[in-house]
């Protein structure tokens, strides 16, 4: 009952790297469980700093009922400090705490930057695969923003077999775009190139945004049959959202924090532009039409992190790769 384990980043990474297909299935299953009411996913909580307005640390508490009557309960604590990039450091860092559902005691601490990136990428892959049934992919893909999330999304699109005949990469930091294009070519076997302008990227049939943009800058509407995976949430101006079919991981969660859909709601005073959720597409309840473009906006649900964290912890235990911290709890009896 009073065991406390730590799973370091290298162990987490190795487990994630060797179970990509299983992770995609876990993420899809978590979306369906959330839709079925088998989760608790409160609002995320943001810690901001007056002298560093671009930086934030976010708490994502959540709980999810898993197969075999298991429950994953805990919280992800993830920081986003864009200034790190100029120092050659990753923008994001994170930990995940898992709690014992019977007692509430913390039972494990996992390095979670990789878990967070992978659950984001897997959600993009699940969405791309689901929408491909209704919007046949042309093979032309573009990604805007060339960081860790973008790299991981590409890996997961390849894992799920999403067609990528040509890949365009755009980033305001040209070196990052070149690095991601080189990674896509050398590591993933794709035909990829860095492009010098946003307009070139917007021509692709499948468009992925993975930036740190705080305010929308894309005003060009989507073409019929075009799919936008709006991963970074604040890239599209409200008129783009209003002219498209819009799907979400969770509607209420996306309508806050001045995301593109939230701005569209503020502009119109309503949510008539909401078409459905990813779960409704997975269940075949809503059918996207190729006559208009589609935007998928995932705010990022903590239940996905918990589902992946539970998987990683279980696998790490099987392999004997957790580190138990003896006497972590100061008192283990009431008297």
Short mmCIF file of C-alpha atoms in Angstrom, two decimals, residues 53-315:
data_model
loop_
_atom_site.label_atom_id
_atom_site.label_comp_id
_atom_site.label_asym_id
_atom_site.label_seq_id
_atom_site.Cartn_x
_atom_site.Cartn_y
_atom_site.Cartn_z
CA UNK A 53 3.68 36.16 -19.87
CA UNK A 54 4.70 33.65 -22.52
CA UNK A 55 5.41 30.94 -19.94
CA UNK A 56 2.97 28.77 -18.02
CA UNK A 57 2.72 25.62 -15.92
CA UNK A 58 -0.49 23.62 -16.22
CA UNK A 59 -2.09 21.11 -13.86
CA UNK A 60 -4.33 18.46 -15.43
CA UNK A 61 -6.10 16.33 -12.79
CA UNK A 62 -8.14 13.39 -14.09
CA UNK A 63 -9.47 9.90 -13.52
CA UNK A 64 -10.45 7.14 -15.94
CA UNK A 65 -12.05 3.71 -15.58
CA UNK A 66 -9.91 1.22 -17.47
CA UNK A 67 -10.59 -2.40 -18.50
CA UNK A 68 -10.84 -5.09 -15.83
CA UNK A 69 -12.29 -2.61 -13.31
CA UNK A 70 -9.00 -0.76 -12.98
CA UNK A 71 -8.90 3.00 -12.39
CA UNK A 72 -6.13 5.42 -13.22
CA UNK A 73 -6.18 8.52 -11.03
CA UNK A 74 -3.66 11.33 -10.90
CA UNK A 75 -2.38 14.61 -12.23
CA UNK A 76 0.00 15.87 -14.92
CA UNK A 77 2.07 18.96 -14.10
CA UNK A 78 3.50 20.33 -17.34
CA UNK A 79 5.44 23.50 -18.01
CA UNK A 80 5.70 25.39 -21.28
CA UNK A 81 8.58 27.87 -21.39
CA UNK A 82 9.05 28.93 -25.04
CA UNK A 83 12.22 30.83 -24.12
CA UNK A 84 13.95 27.49 -23.65
CA UNK A 85 14.08 27.01 -27.42
CA UNK A 86 16.61 29.82 -27.87
CA UNK A 87 18.86 28.02 -25.38
CA UNK A 88 18.59 24.75 -27.27
CA UNK A 89 16.33 23.22 -24.62
CA UNK A 90 12.92 21.57 -25.10
CA UNK A 91 10.03 23.96 -24.57
CA UNK A 92 8.06 21.57 -22.34
CA UNK A 93 8.84 19.47 -19.29
CA UNK A 94 6.44 17.44 -17.19
CA UNK A 95 5.82 14.91 -14.46
CA UNK A 96 2.84 12.61 -13.94
CA UNK A 97 1.72 11.51 -10.48
CA UNK A 98 -0.47 8.41 -10.26
CA UNK A 99 -2.52 7.79 -7.12
CA UNK A 100 -3.89 4.62 -5.56
CA UNK A 101 -7.66 4.75 -6.03
CA UNK A 102 -8.40 2.86 -2.79
CA UNK A 103 -6.40 5.12 -0.45
CA UNK A 104 -5.57 8.23 -2.47
CA UNK A 105 -1.89 7.80 -1.68
CA UNK A 106 0.53 8.67 -4.49
CA UNK A 107 1.98 5.46 -5.87
CA UNK A 108 4.23 6.52 -8.73
CA UNK A 109 6.00 9.48 -10.32
CA UNK A 110 6.76 9.33 -14.03
CA UNK A 111 8.79 11.70 -16.18
CA UNK A 112 6.01 12.80 -18.51
CA UNK A 113 7.23 15.14 -21.25
CA UNK A 114 7.39 12.12 -23.53
CA UNK A 115 3.99 10.85 -22.38
CA UNK A 116 2.46 14.26 -23.08
CA UNK A 117 4.01 14.50 -26.55
CA UNK A 118 2.98 10.96 -27.43
CA UNK A 119 -0.61 11.30 -26.25
CA UNK A 120 -0.89 14.51 -28.31
CA UNK A 121 0.58 12.80 -31.37
CA UNK A 122 -1.52 9.68 -30.94
CA UNK A 123 -4.69 11.79 -30.68
CA UNK A 124 -3.75 13.46 -33.97
CA UNK A 125 -3.19 10.06 -35.55
CA UNK A 126 -6.50 8.71 -34.24
CA UNK A 127 -8.29 11.76 -35.65
CA UNK A 128 -6.50 11.60 -39.01
CA UNK A 129 -7.40 7.92 -39.37
CA UNK A 130 -11.03 8.54 -38.41
CA UNK A 131 -11.55 11.50 -40.76
CA UNK A 132 -9.83 9.68 -43.62
CA UNK A 133 -12.96 7.53 -43.92
CA UNK A 134 -14.88 10.62 -45.03
CA UNK A 135 -12.17 12.91 -46.45
CA UNK A 136 -9.92 10.71 -48.60
CA UNK A 137 -6.30 11.84 -48.05
CA UNK A 138 -4.47 13.04 -51.14
CA UNK A 139 -1.06 12.34 -49.62
CA UNK A 140 -0.17 16.04 -49.49
CA UNK A 141 0.60 16.92 -45.87
CA UNK A 142 1.98 20.11 -44.32
CA UNK A 143 3.00 20.80 -40.76
CA UNK A 144 3.35 24.30 -39.32
CA UNK A 145 5.68 24.40 -36.33
CA UNK A 146 8.72 22.16 -36.19
CA UNK A 147 9.28 21.16 -32.58
CA UNK A 148 9.05 17.98 -30.51
CA UNK A 149 5.26 17.73 -30.89
CA UNK A 150 5.50 18.03 -34.69
CA UNK A 151 8.19 15.37 -34.85
CA UNK A 152 6.15 13.00 -32.71
CA UNK A 153 2.97 13.59 -34.70
CA UNK A 154 4.78 12.61 -37.89
CA UNK A 155 6.02 9.41 -36.28
CA UNK A 156 2.50 8.47 -35.26
CA UNK A 157 0.96 9.30 -38.62
CA UNK A 158 3.50 6.95 -40.18
CA UNK A 159 2.76 4.32 -37.51
CA UNK A 160 -0.94 4.34 -38.39
CA UNK A 161 -0.26 4.27 -42.13
CA UNK A 162 -1.69 7.69 -42.91
CA UNK A 163 -0.77 8.49 -46.55
CA UNK A 164 2.07 11.02 -46.80
CA UNK A 165 3.28 11.26 -50.39
CA UNK A 166 4.81 14.70 -49.88
CA UNK A 167 5.46 16.67 -46.71
CA UNK A 168 5.94 20.42 -46.42
CA UNK A 169 7.34 21.92 -43.21
CA UNK A 170 7.07 25.57 -42.25
CA UNK A 171 8.45 27.27 -39.16
CA UNK A 172 9.41 30.87 -38.49
CA UNK A 173 12.71 29.37 -37.32
CA UNK A 174 14.07 28.10 -40.64
CA UNK A 175 16.65 25.82 -39.02
CA UNK A 176 13.93 23.99 -37.09
CA UNK A 177 11.94 23.46 -40.29
CA UNK A 178 15.04 22.10 -42.03
CA UNK A 179 15.76 19.76 -39.11
CA UNK A 180 12.23 18.36 -39.11
CA UNK A 181 12.27 17.88 -42.89
CA UNK A 182 15.59 16.06 -42.58
CA UNK A 183 14.21 13.86 -39.78
CA UNK A 184 11.15 13.02 -41.88
CA UNK A 185 13.35 12.08 -44.82
CA UNK A 186 16.14 10.21 -43.07
CA UNK A 187 14.28 8.60 -40.16
CA UNK A 188 10.77 8.11 -41.53
CA UNK A 189 11.53 7.63 -45.23
CA UNK A 190 9.22 10.45 -46.34
CA UNK A 191 9.61 12.89 -49.20
CA UNK A 192 9.86 16.12 -47.22
CA UNK A 193 11.03 19.68 -47.67
CA UNK A 194 11.11 22.89 -45.67
CA UNK A 195 9.13 25.68 -47.29
CA UNK A 196 9.82 29.36 -46.92
CA UNK A 197 6.29 30.70 -46.66
CA UNK A 198 3.05 29.95 -44.84
CA UNK A 199 1.08 30.14 -48.11
CA UNK A 200 3.00 27.15 -49.46
CA UNK A 201 2.11 25.05 -46.44
CA UNK A 202 -1.57 25.98 -46.61
CA UNK A 203 -1.90 24.33 -50.02
CA UNK A 204 -1.71 20.81 -48.53
CA UNK A 205 -4.83 18.69 -48.20
CA UNK A 206 -3.90 17.68 -44.63
CA UNK A 207 -2.70 20.59 -42.54
CA UNK A 208 -1.25 20.23 -39.04
CA UNK A 209 -0.54 23.13 -36.69
CA UNK A 210 1.94 22.52 -33.88
CA UNK A 211 3.12 25.97 -32.88
CA UNK A 212 3.36 28.12 -29.74
CA UNK A 213 1.24 30.89 -31.28
CA UNK A 214 -0.74 32.88 -28.71
CA UNK A 215 -3.03 34.62 -31.21
CA UNK A 216 -4.48 33.43 -34.55
CA UNK A 217 -2.65 34.34 -37.76
CA UNK A 218 -4.19 32.04 -40.41
CA UNK A 219 -7.08 33.79 -42.14
CA UNK A 220 -7.33 31.68 -45.29
CA UNK A 221 -10.39 29.43 -45.20
CA UNK A 222 -10.15 25.69 -45.78
CA UNK A 223 -10.98 24.20 -49.14
CA UNK A 224 -13.60 21.46 -49.56
CA UNK A 225 -12.08 18.17 -48.44
CA UNK A 226 -9.19 19.83 -46.60
CA UNK A 227 -8.44 18.57 -43.07
CA UNK A 228 -6.79 20.74 -40.41
CA UNK A 229 -5.50 19.10 -37.24
CA UNK A 230 -5.60 22.19 -35.03
CA UNK A 231 -3.24 20.78 -32.41
CA UNK A 232 -1.86 24.07 -31.10
CA UNK A 233 -5.38 25.56 -31.01
CA UNK A 234 -4.59 29.24 -31.57
CA UNK A 235 -3.52 29.40 -35.20
CA UNK A 236 -6.81 29.86 -37.10
CA UNK A 237 -8.74 33.11 -37.09
CA UNK A 238 -12.44 32.88 -36.13
CA UNK A 239 -13.71 33.21 -39.71
CA UNK A 240 -11.80 30.04 -40.65
CA UNK A 241 -13.48 28.13 -37.84
CA UNK A 242 -16.90 29.50 -38.71
CA UNK A 243 -16.63 28.46 -42.36
CA UNK A 244 -15.56 24.88 -41.57
CA UNK A 245 -16.96 21.73 -40.01
CA UNK A 246 -15.59 21.59 -36.46
CA UNK A 247 -14.90 18.56 -34.31
CA UNK A 248 -13.41 18.45 -30.81
CA UNK A 249 -12.02 16.07 -28.24
CA UNK A 250 -14.30 17.81 -25.71
CA UNK A 251 -16.37 20.83 -26.68
CA UNK A 252 -16.51 22.47 -23.24
CA UNK A 253 -12.77 22.16 -22.70
CA UNK A 254 -12.00 23.77 -26.05
CA UNK A 255 -14.26 26.76 -25.46
CA UNK A 256 -11.88 28.57 -23.15
CA UNK A 257 -8.46 30.22 -22.93
CA UNK A 258 -9.00 32.11 -26.21
CA UNK A 259 -8.52 29.11 -28.45
CA UNK A 260 -9.61 29.62 -32.05
CA UNK A 261 -13.00 27.94 -31.38
CA UNK A 262 -13.42 30.02 -28.21
CA UNK A 263 -12.81 33.20 -30.21
CA UNK A 264 -15.36 32.02 -32.78
CA UNK A 265 -17.87 31.48 -29.99
CA UNK A 266 -17.18 34.96 -28.61
CA UNK A 267 -17.59 36.49 -32.08
CA UNK A 268 -20.99 34.87 -32.71
CA UNK A 269 -22.38 34.36 -29.23
CA UNK A 270 -23.19 30.75 -30.01
CA UNK A 271 -21.88 27.31 -30.95
CA UNK A 272 -23.72 26.64 -34.18
CA UNK A 273 -20.34 25.93 -35.81
CA UNK A 274 -19.82 22.82 -33.63
CA UNK A 275 -20.28 19.66 -35.71
CA UNK A 276 -19.43 17.00 -33.12
CA UNK A 277 -16.65 15.25 -31.25
CA UNK A 278 -13.99 12.82 -32.33
CA UNK A 279 -15.82 10.10 -30.40
CA UNK A 280 -18.97 10.78 -32.41
CA UNK A 281 -16.95 10.29 -35.60
CA UNK A 282 -15.36 7.10 -34.26
CA UNK A 283 -18.83 5.77 -33.44
CA UNK A 284 -20.16 6.74 -36.88
CA UNK A 285 -22.73 9.09 -35.34
CA UNK A 286 -21.61 12.20 -37.25
CA UNK A 287 -20.39 12.08 -40.83
CA UNK A 288 -18.07 14.87 -42.03
CA UNK A 289 -18.94 16.04 -45.52
CA UNK A 290 -16.27 16.56 -48.21
CA UNK A 291 -18.11 19.66 -49.42
CA UNK A 292 -16.40 21.74 -46.70
CA UNK A 293 -13.13 21.69 -44.84
CA UNK A 294 -12.82 20.04 -41.43
CA UNK A 295 -11.03 21.36 -38.34
CA UNK A 296 -10.22 19.03 -35.45
CA UNK A 297 -9.41 20.91 -32.23
CA UNK A 298 -8.14 18.83 -29.28
CA UNK A 299 -7.69 20.81 -26.06
CA UNK A 300 -5.79 17.87 -24.57
CA UNK A 301 -7.49 15.68 -21.99
CA UNK A 302 -5.71 14.59 -18.84
CA UNK A 303 -7.40 11.20 -19.09
CA UNK A 304 -5.19 10.43 -22.09
CA UNK A 305 -2.06 11.05 -20.02
CA UNK A 306 -3.39 8.78 -17.29
CA UNK A 307 -4.22 5.96 -19.69
CA UNK A 308 -0.70 6.11 -21.13
CA UNK A 309 0.90 6.56 -17.72
CA UNK A 310 -0.89 3.49 -16.41
CA UNK A 311 0.38 1.52 -19.39
CA UNK A 312 3.96 2.74 -18.94
CA UNK A 313 3.96 2.01 -15.20
CA UNK A 314 2.63 -1.49 -15.71
CA UNK A 315 5.18 -2.26 -18.40
#
